[in-house]
């Protein structure tokens, strides 16, 4: 019997222990999750500082770092959960979206663990993983709810109708919001990763620079976003001021950009909640770590009587726990891969 035949015949375990492996970008992350909601271990080894001097993630450096970090991260996770490899019931791994070479490290590693232990290999979408972080943040959370997906690669307002059905109400037609934070950081002379640095600088500034309203005359969907124009407006503003010899108050630029970038996400999320009649809004993705977004959402949700699910900042950015949480859902419906599983640079939002 082949590995896959054995796995296909394996009965599902009650309260399964799932290892979540994430290597789509610059974090090598391994976590162990019990029954989809309880974090038994959660290890992250980041190569962010190695990319900082290049101003962004260098795919080759990310892949090489994963190859050296993944075993350490796994051993640390098992040790801190006080488990052995044989205690793990399934190995969930990010299959995409992300950097191909980086993803391949996690996918190959997960395959070898699954093969060695004869346990299921569960492919997970990175985007669904981000959304599933909310199930770890609020153990009582159940769909339906609206999620604001705001990461470095994706921006969307999604109605999570049930655990498996995502209704994408709108998404960005160009850049993602995190990408805009990173590009604006560059023009302001801030280092990678840009988002947290823009946030830090914005705290010292005022929302005083007038930036264009997004998609003012756009005929497309009312939940869509466009961050390219906003980013260009910031770049043009800074360059025009500099060419006039005028002083640029970078903190004010950061604060104004942050307002423009975040307010629209919040407005559209509340509009979506009202339209769908959903009483909960959750946040997913790296930009969800932004303090201004978190504070503003908290106030708005209180005023509107909406329940807010804000994963800890650590679980907004890339981590293995979210892959374990989504892996649990996929395990429950026996979404098992065979050993031909490949990495995917792009996966559909759905
Ligand atoms: O979800 P994530 O860790 O990786 C992707 O799947 O893309 O998101 C990374 C993005 C980066 O663009 C980063 O600048 C942004 O999230 N980010 C933030 C903050 N922390 C991370 N953006 C704004 N404010 C933050 N505090
Ligand atoms: Zn991510």
PDB file of N, CA and C in Angstrom, residues 256-336:
ATOM      1  N   UNK A 256      -1.039  60.958   7.750  1.00  0.00           N
ATOM      2  CA  UNK A 256      -2.093  61.199   6.752  1.00  0.00           C
ATOM      3  C   UNK A 256      -2.282  59.965   5.888  1.00  0.00           C
ATOM      4  N   UNK A 257      -1.177  59.356   5.490  1.00  0.00           N
ATOM      5  CA  UNK A 257      -1.276  58.125   4.693  1.00  0.00           C
ATOM      6  C   UNK A 257      -1.982  57.031   5.496  1.00  0.00           C
ATOM      7  N   UNK A 258      -1.586  56.875   6.745  1.00  0.00           N
ATOM      8  CA  UNK A 258      -2.161  55.816   7.584  1.00  0.00           C
ATOM      9  C   UNK A 258      -3.679  55.988   7.716  1.00  0.00           C
ATOM     10  N   UNK A 259      -4.098  57.244   7.932  1.00  0.00           N
ATOM     11  CA  UNK A 259      -5.539  57.510   8.002  1.00  0.00           C
ATOM     12  C   UNK A 259      -6.227  57.100   6.713  1.00  0.00           C
ATOM     13  N   UNK A 260      -5.676  57.571   5.602  1.00  0.00           N
ATOM     14  CA  UNK A 260      -6.323  57.314   4.306  1.00  0.00           C
ATOM     15  C   UNK A 260      -6.372  55.811   4.019  1.00  0.00           C
ATOM     16  N   UNK A 261      -5.285  55.120   4.322  1.00  0.00           N
ATOM     17  CA  UNK A 261      -5.197  53.690   3.990  1.00  0.00           C
ATOM     18  C   UNK A 261      -6.113  52.836   4.865  1.00  0.00           C
ATOM     19  N   UNK A 262      -6.230  53.223   6.117  1.00  0.00           N
ATOM     20  CA  UNK A 262      -6.951  52.378   7.083  1.00  0.00           C
ATOM     21  C   UNK A 262      -8.445  52.721   7.158  1.00  0.00           C
ATOM     22  N   UNK A 263      -8.767  54.026   7.097  1.00  0.00           N
ATOM     23  CA  UNK A 263     -10.168  54.430   7.278  1.00  0.00           C
ATOM     24  C   UNK A 263     -11.082  53.744   6.275  1.00  0.00           C
ATOM     25  N   UNK A 264     -10.600  53.626   5.043  1.00  0.00           N
ATOM     26  CA  UNK A 264     -11.439  53.046   3.992  1.00  0.00           C
ATOM     27  C   UNK A 264     -11.696  51.550   4.262  1.00  0.00           C
ATOM     28  N   UNK A 265     -10.707  50.881   4.833  1.00  0.00           N
ATOM     29  CA  UNK A 265     -10.885  49.456   5.183  1.00  0.00           C
ATOM     30  C   UNK A 265     -12.002  49.316   6.216  1.00  0.00           C
ATOM     31  N   UNK A 266     -11.943  50.196   7.203  1.00  0.00           N
ATOM     32  CA  UNK A 266     -12.911  50.132   8.300  1.00  0.00           C
ATOM     33  C   UNK A 266     -14.311  50.470   7.794  1.00  0.00           C
ATOM     34  N   UNK A 267     -14.402  51.547   7.014  1.00  0.00           N
ATOM     35  CA  UNK A 267     -15.720  51.961   6.496  1.00  0.00           C
ATOM     36  C   UNK A 267     -16.373  50.821   5.729  1.00  0.00           C
ATOM     37  N   UNK A 268     -15.584  50.185   4.865  1.00  0.00           N
ATOM     38  CA  UNK A 268     -16.170  49.146   4.005  1.00  0.00           C
ATOM     39  C   UNK A 268     -16.526  47.893   4.817  1.00  0.00           C
ATOM     40  N   UNK A 269     -15.775  47.628   5.856  1.00  0.00           N
ATOM     41  CA  UNK A 269     -16.095  46.462   6.692  1.00  0.00           C
ATOM     42  C   UNK A 269     -17.432  46.659   7.406  1.00  0.00           C
ATOM     43  N   UNK A 270     -17.645  47.857   7.934  1.00  0.00           N
ATOM     44  CA  UNK A 270     -18.916  48.112   8.630  1.00  0.00           C
ATOM     45  C   UNK A 270     -20.093  48.104   7.664  1.00  0.00           C
ATOM     46  N   UNK A 271     -19.849  48.637   6.469  1.00  0.00           N
ATOM     47  CA  UNK A 271     -20.888  48.636   5.440  1.00  0.00           C
ATOM     48  C   UNK A 271     -21.262  47.182   5.090  1.00  0.00           C
ATOM     49  N   UNK A 272     -20.224  46.339   4.994  1.00  0.00           N
ATOM     50  CA  UNK A 272     -20.453  44.928   4.646  1.00  0.00           C
ATOM     51  C   UNK A 272     -21.223  44.215   5.764  1.00  0.00           C
ATOM     52  N   UNK A 273     -20.855  44.516   7.010  1.00  0.00           N
ATOM     53  CA  UNK A 273     -21.532  43.876   8.144  1.00  0.00           C
ATOM     54  C   UNK A 273     -23.018  44.236   8.117  1.00  0.00           C
ATOM     55  N   UNK A 274     -23.282  45.502   7.803  1.00  0.00           N
ATOM     56  CA  UNK A 274     -24.673  45.952   7.763  1.00  0.00           C
ATOM     57  C   UNK A 274     -25.418  45.264   6.620  1.00  0.00           C
ATOM     58  N   UNK A 275     -24.780  45.239   5.477  1.00  0.00           N
ATOM     59  CA  UNK A 275     -25.421  44.635   4.300  1.00  0.00           C
ATOM     60  C   UNK A 275     -25.748  43.151   4.536  1.00  0.00           C
ATOM     61  N   UNK A 276     -24.764  42.425   5.114  1.00  0.00           N
ATOM     62  CA  UNK A 276     -24.951  40.987   5.314  1.00  0.00           C
ATOM     63  C   UNK A 276     -25.763  40.680   6.566  1.00  0.00           C
ATOM     64  N   UNK A 277     -25.916  41.683   7.429  1.00  0.00           N
ATOM     65  CA  UNK A 277     -26.604  41.439   8.698  1.00  0.00           C
ATOM     66  C   UNK A 277     -25.751  40.630   9.661  1.00  0.00           C
ATOM     67  N   UNK A 278     -24.422  40.698   9.502  1.00  0.00           N
ATOM     68  CA  UNK A 278     -23.515  39.970  10.400  1.00  0.00           C
ATOM     69  C   UNK A 278     -23.118  40.879  11.566  1.00  0.00           C
ATOM     70  N   UNK A 279     -23.010  40.285  12.732  1.00  0.00           N
ATOM     71  CA  UNK A 279     -22.801  41.089  13.946  1.00  0.00           C
ATOM     72  C   UNK A 279     -21.356  41.055  14.440  1.00  0.00           C
ATOM     73  N   UNK A 280     -20.487  40.391  13.676  1.00  0.00           N
ATOM     74  CA  UNK A 280     -19.078  40.276  14.095  1.00  0.00           C
ATOM     75  C   UNK A 280     -18.158  40.700  12.957  1.00  0.00           C
ATOM     76  N   UNK A 281     -17.112  41.469  13.326  1.00  0.00           N
ATOM     77  CA  UNK A 281     -16.061  41.817  12.361  1.00  0.00           C
ATOM     78  C   UNK A 281     -14.733  41.308  12.922  1.00  0.00           C
ATOM     79  N   UNK A 282     -13.974  40.614  12.077  1.00  0.00           N
ATOM     80  CA  UNK A 282     -12.660  40.119  12.492  1.00  0.00           C
ATOM     81  C   UNK A 282     -11.596  40.763  11.605  1.00  0.00           C
ATOM     82  N   UNK A 283     -10.366  40.714  12.095  1.00  0.00           N
ATOM     83  CA  UNK A 283      -9.255  41.309  11.350  1.00  0.00           C
ATOM     84  C   UNK A 283      -8.251  40.209  11.047  1.00  0.00           C
ATOM     85  N   UNK A 284      -7.715  40.213   9.826  1.00  0.00           N
ATOM     86  CA  UNK A 284      -6.711  39.203   9.492  1.00  0.00           C
ATOM     87  C   UNK A 284      -5.631  39.800   8.599  1.00  0.00           C
ATOM     88  N   UNK A 285      -4.398  39.333   8.799  1.00  0.00           N
ATOM     89  CA  UNK A 285      -3.285  39.819   7.985  1.00  0.00           C
ATOM     90  C   UNK A 285      -2.439  40.840   8.709  1.00  0.00           C
ATOM     91  N   UNK A 286      -1.211  41.021   8.212  1.00  0.00           N
ATOM     92  CA  UNK A 286      -0.192  41.822   8.893  1.00  0.00           C
ATOM     93  C   UNK A 286      -0.606  43.239   9.251  1.00  0.00           C
ATOM     94  N   UNK A 287      -1.392  43.894   8.376  1.00  0.00           N
ATOM     95  CA  UNK A 287      -1.795  45.280   8.664  1.00  0.00           C
ATOM     96  C   UNK A 287      -2.755  45.314   9.858  1.00  0.00           C
ATOM     97  N   UNK A 288      -3.324  44.164  10.194  1.00  0.00           N
ATOM     98  CA  UNK A 288      -4.173  44.062  11.384  1.00  0.00           C
ATOM     99  C   UNK A 288      -3.397  44.338  12.669  1.00  0.00           C
ATOM    100  N   UNK A 289      -2.068  44.327  12.573  1.00  0.00           N
ATOM    101  CA  UNK A 289      -1.238  44.652  13.749  1.00  0.00           C
ATOM    102  C   UNK A 289      -1.157  46.163  13.962  1.00  0.00           C
ATOM    103  N   UNK A 290      -1.684  46.935  13.007  1.00  0.00           N
ATOM    104  CA  UNK A 290      -1.561  48.400  13.090  1.00  0.00           C
ATOM    105  C   UNK A 290      -2.417  48.962  14.238  1.00  0.00           C
ATOM    106  N   UNK A 291      -1.767  49.712  15.100  1.00  0.00           N
ATOM    107  CA  UNK A 291      -2.434  50.236  16.295  1.00  0.00           C
ATOM    108  C   UNK A 291      -3.566  51.190  15.963  1.00  0.00           C
ATOM    109  N   UNK A 292      -3.357  52.039  14.954  1.00  0.00           N
ATOM    110  CA  UNK A 292      -4.423  52.990  14.592  1.00  0.00           C
ATOM    111  C   UNK A 292      -5.658  52.231  14.104  1.00  0.00           C
ATOM    112  N   UNK A 293      -5.434  51.199  13.304  1.00  0.00           N
ATOM    113  CA  UNK A 293      -6.559  50.385  12.810  1.00  0.00           C
ATOM    114  C   UNK A 293      -7.275  49.712  13.981  1.00  0.00           C
ATOM    115  N   UNK A 294      -6.511  49.159  14.889  1.00  0.00           N
ATOM    116  CA  UNK A 294      -7.094  48.426  16.025  1.00  0.00           C
ATOM    117  C   UNK A 294      -7.894  49.365  16.934  1.00  0.00           C
ATOM    118  N   UNK A 295      -7.297  50.535  17.218  1.00  0.00           N
ATOM    119  CA  UNK A 295      -7.981  51.480  18.116  1.00  0.00           C
ATOM    120  C   UNK A 295      -9.256  52.011  17.471  1.00  0.00           C
ATOM    121  N   UNK A 296      -9.153  52.389  16.197  1.00  0.00           N
ATOM    122  CA  UNK A 296     -10.317  52.974  15.521  1.00  0.00           C
ATOM    123  C   UNK A 296     -11.440  51.941  15.405  1.00  0.00           C
ATOM    124  N   UNK A 297     -11.058  50.725  15.047  1.00  0.00           N
ATOM    125  CA  UNK A 297     -12.068  49.661  14.939  1.00  0.00           C
ATOM    126  C   UNK A 297     -12.751  49.409  16.273  1.00  0.00           C
ATOM    127  N   UNK A 298     -11.959  49.420  17.350  1.00  0.00           N
ATOM    128  CA  UNK A 298     -12.513  49.142  18.676  1.00  0.00           C
ATOM    129  C   UNK A 298     -13.588  50.165  19.030  1.00  0.00           C
ATOM    130  N   UNK A 299     -13.278  51.437  18.778  1.00  0.00           N
ATOM    131  CA  UNK A 299     -14.243  52.496  19.098  1.00  0.00           C
ATOM    132  C   UNK A 299     -15.496  52.346  18.229  1.00  0.00           C
ATOM    133  N   UNK A 300     -15.289  52.154  16.932  1.00  0.00           N
ATOM    134  CA  UNK A 300     -16.440  52.043  16.007  1.00  0.00           C
ATOM    135  C   UNK A 300     -17.306  50.839  16.362  1.00  0.00           C
ATOM    136  N   UNK A 301     -16.651  49.716  16.681  1.00  0.00           N
ATOM    137  CA  UNK A 301     -17.416  48.498  16.981  1.00  0.00           C
ATOM    138  C   UNK A 301     -18.238  48.687  18.255  1.00  0.00           C
ATOM    139  N   UNK A 302     -17.635  49.329  19.262  1.00  0.00           N
ATOM    140  CA  UNK A 302     -18.370  49.604  20.507  1.00  0.00           C
ATOM    141  C   UNK A 302     -19.601  50.437  20.222  1.00  0.00           C
ATOM    142  N   UNK A 303     -19.405  51.478  19.434  1.00  0.00           N
ATOM    143  CA  UNK A 303     -20.524  52.383  19.135  1.00  0.00           C
ATOM    144  C   UNK A 303     -21.616  51.691  18.335  1.00  0.00           C
ATOM    145  N   UNK A 304     -21.205  50.758  17.471  1.00  0.00           N
ATOM    146  CA  UNK A 304     -22.183  50.129  16.567  1.00  0.00           C
ATOM    147  C   UNK A 304     -22.775  48.847  17.149  1.00  0.00           C
ATOM    148  N   UNK A 305     -22.295  48.434  18.324  1.00  0.00           N
ATOM    149  CA  UNK A 305     -22.785  47.176  18.908  1.00  0.00           C
ATOM    150  C   UNK A 305     -22.346  45.961  18.102  1.00  0.00           C
ATOM    151  N   UNK A 306     -21.168  46.076  17.490  1.00  0.00           N
ATOM    152  CA  UNK A 306     -20.614  44.972  16.697  1.00  0.00           C
ATOM    153  C   UNK A 306     -19.534  44.291  17.533  1.00  0.00           C
ATOM    154  N   UNK A 307     -19.523  42.965  17.505  1.00  0.00           N
ATOM    155  CA  UNK A 307     -18.453  42.236  18.204  1.00  0.00           C
ATOM    156  C   UNK A 307     -17.207  42.270  17.327  1.00  0.00           C
ATOM    157  N   UNK A 308     -16.073  42.556  17.967  1.00  0.00           N
ATOM    158  CA  UNK A 308     -14.824  42.677  17.216  1.00  0.00           C
ATOM    159  C   UNK A 308     -13.872  41.560  17.625  1.00  0.00           C
ATOM    160  N   UNK A 309     -13.270  40.912  16.629  1.00  0.00           N
ATOM    161  CA  UNK A 309     -12.261  39.891  16.932  1.00  0.00           C
ATOM    162  C   UNK A 309     -10.927  40.386  16.387  1.00  0.00           C
ATOM    163  N   UNK A 310     -10.038  40.707  17.329  1.00  0.00           N
ATOM    164  CA  UNK A 310      -8.726  41.250  16.968  1.00  0.00           C
ATOM    165  C   UNK A 310      -7.659  40.265  17.423  1.00  0.00           C
ATOM    166  N   UNK A 311      -7.146  39.431  16.536  1.00  0.00           N
ATOM    167  CA  UNK A 311      -6.063  38.527  16.977  1.00  0.00           C
ATOM    168  C   UNK A 311      -4.880  39.348  17.502  1.00  0.00           C
ATOM    169  N   UNK A 312      -4.181  38.781  18.474  1.00  0.00           N
ATOM    170  CA  UNK A 312      -2.955  39.445  18.958  1.00  0.00           C
ATOM    171  C   UNK A 312      -2.088  39.783  17.747  1.00  0.00           C
ATOM    172  N   UNK A 313      -1.287  40.830  17.892  1.00  0.00           N
ATOM    173  CA  UNK A 313      -0.478  41.288  16.746  1.00  0.00           C
ATOM    174  C   UNK A 313       0.357  40.156  16.152  1.00  0.00           C
ATOM    175  N   UNK A 314       0.885  39.329  17.009  1.00  0.00           N
ATOM    176  CA  UNK A 314       1.730  38.213  16.575  1.00  0.00           C
ATOM    177  C   UNK A 314       0.981  37.252  15.647  1.00  0.00           C
ATOM    178  N   UNK A 315      -0.351  37.176  15.838  1.00  0.00           N
ATOM    179  CA  UNK A 315      -1.157  36.272  15.012  1.00  0.00           C
ATOM    180  C   UNK A 315      -1.812  36.982  13.819  1.00  0.00           C
ATOM    181  N   UNK A 316      -1.537  38.289  13.689  1.00  0.00           N
ATOM    182  CA  UNK A 316      -1.955  38.995  12.468  1.00  0.00           C
ATOM    183  C   UNK A 316      -0.888  38.784  11.398  1.00  0.00           C
ATOM    184  N   UNK A 317       0.377  38.942  11.788  1.00  0.00           N
ATOM    185  CA  UNK A 317       1.464  38.702  10.830  1.00  0.00           C
ATOM    186  C   UNK A 317       1.669  37.188  10.685  1.00  0.00           C
ATOM    187  N   UNK A 318       2.529  36.795   9.766  1.00  0.00           N
ATOM    188  CA  UNK A 318       2.656  35.371   9.431  1.00  0.00           C
ATOM    189  C   UNK A 318       3.096  34.525  10.637  1.00  0.00           C
ATOM    190  N   UNK A 319       2.461  33.383  10.784  1.00  0.00           N
ATOM    191  CA  UNK A 319       2.757  32.486  11.917  1.00  0.00           C
ATOM    192  C   UNK A 319       2.302  31.078  11.561  1.00  0.00           C
ATOM    193  N   UNK A 320       2.748  30.108  12.325  1.00  0.00           N
ATOM    194  CA  UNK A 320       2.375  28.717  12.048  1.00  0.00           C
ATOM    195  C   UNK A 320       1.046  28.331  12.681  1.00  0.00           C
ATOM    196  N   UNK A 321       0.667  29.045  13.746  1.00  0.00           N
ATOM    197  CA  UNK A 321      -0.571  28.694  14.458  1.00  0.00           C
ATOM    198  C   UNK A 321      -1.780  28.826  13.539  1.00  0.00           C
ATOM    199  N   UNK A 322      -1.796  29.888  12.742  1.00  0.00           N
ATOM    200  CA  UNK A 322      -2.950  30.098  11.846  1.00  0.00           C
ATOM    201  C   UNK A 322      -3.026  28.975  10.801  1.00  0.00           C
ATOM    202  N   UNK A 323      -1.876  28.433  10.413  1.00  0.00           N
ATOM    203  CA  UNK A 323      -1.875  27.341   9.430  1.00  0.00           C
ATOM    204  C   UNK A 323      -2.396  26.058  10.106  1.00  0.00           C
ATOM    205  N   UNK A 324      -2.049  25.889  11.379  1.00  0.00           N
ATOM    206  CA  UNK A 324      -2.584  24.750  12.136  1.00  0.00           C
ATOM    207  C   UNK A 324      -4.098  24.870  12.322  1.00  0.00           C
ATOM    208  N   UNK A 325      -4.576  26.097  12.567  1.00  0.00           N
ATOM    209  CA  UNK A 325      -6.014  26.315  12.784  1.00  0.00           C
ATOM    210  C   UNK A 325      -6.800  26.032  11.501  1.00  0.00           C
ATOM    211  N   UNK A 326      -6.318  26.535  10.382  1.00  0.00           N
ATOM    212  CA  UNK A 326      -6.997  26.252   9.113  1.00  0.00           C
ATOM    213  C   UNK A 326      -6.774  24.786   8.721  1.00  0.00           C
ATOM    214  N   UNK A 327      -5.590  24.263   9.049  1.00  0.00           N
ATOM    215  CA  UNK A 327      -5.303  22.854   8.773  1.00  0.00           C
ATOM    216  C   UNK A 327      -6.313  21.946   9.452  1.00  0.00           C
ATOM    217  N   UNK A 328      -6.727  22.332  10.642  1.00  0.00           N
ATOM    218  CA  UNK A 328      -7.748  21.553  11.378  1.00  0.00           C
ATOM    219  C   UNK A 328      -9.055  21.485  10.579  1.00  0.00           C
ATOM    220  N   UNK A 329      -9.474  22.642  10.049  1.00  0.00           N
ATOM    221  CA  UNK A 329     -10.730  22.664   9.274  1.00  0.00           C
ATOM    222  C   UNK A 329     -10.614  21.787   8.025  1.00  0.00           C
ATOM    223  N   UNK A 330      -9.459  21.860   7.377  1.00  0.00           N
ATOM    224  CA  UNK A 330      -9.261  21.060   6.159  1.00  0.00           C
ATOM    225  C   UNK A 330      -9.125  19.561   6.504  1.00  0.00           C
ATOM    226  N   UNK A 331      -8.518  19.294   7.653  1.00  0.00           N
ATOM    227  CA  UNK A 331      -8.390  17.903   8.131  1.00  0.00           C
ATOM    228  C   UNK A 331      -9.790  17.307   8.328  1.00  0.00           C
ATOM    229  N   UNK A 332     -10.667  18.107   8.960  1.00  0.00           N
ATOM    230  CA  UNK A 332     -12.029  17.631   9.247  1.00  0.00           C
ATOM    231  C   UNK A 332     -12.764  17.230   7.982  1.00  0.00           C
ATOM    232  N   UNK A 333     -12.443  17.903   6.877  1.00  0.00           N
ATOM    233  CA  UNK A 333     -13.127  17.476   5.648  1.00  0.00           C
ATOM    234  C   UNK A 333     -12.218  16.630   4.749  1.00  0.00           C
ATOM    235  N   UNK A 334     -11.218  16.069   5.388  1.00  0.00           N
ATOM    236  CA  UNK A 334     -10.303  15.111   4.746  1.00  0.00           C
ATOM    237  C   UNK A 334      -9.672  15.653   3.471  1.00  0.00           C
ATOM    238  N   UNK A 335      -9.295  16.911   3.531  1.00  0.00           N
ATOM    239  CA  UNK A 335      -8.582  17.491   2.393  1.00  0.00           C
ATOM    240  C   UNK A 335      -7.100  17.114   2.537  1.00  0.00           C
ATOM    241  N   UNK A 336      -6.774  15.901   2.134  1.00  0.00           N
ATOM    242  CA  UNK A 336      -5.405  15.391   2.266  1.00  0.00           C
ATOM    243  C   UNK A 336      -4.718  15.430   0.905  1.00  0.00           C
TER     244      UNK A 336
END
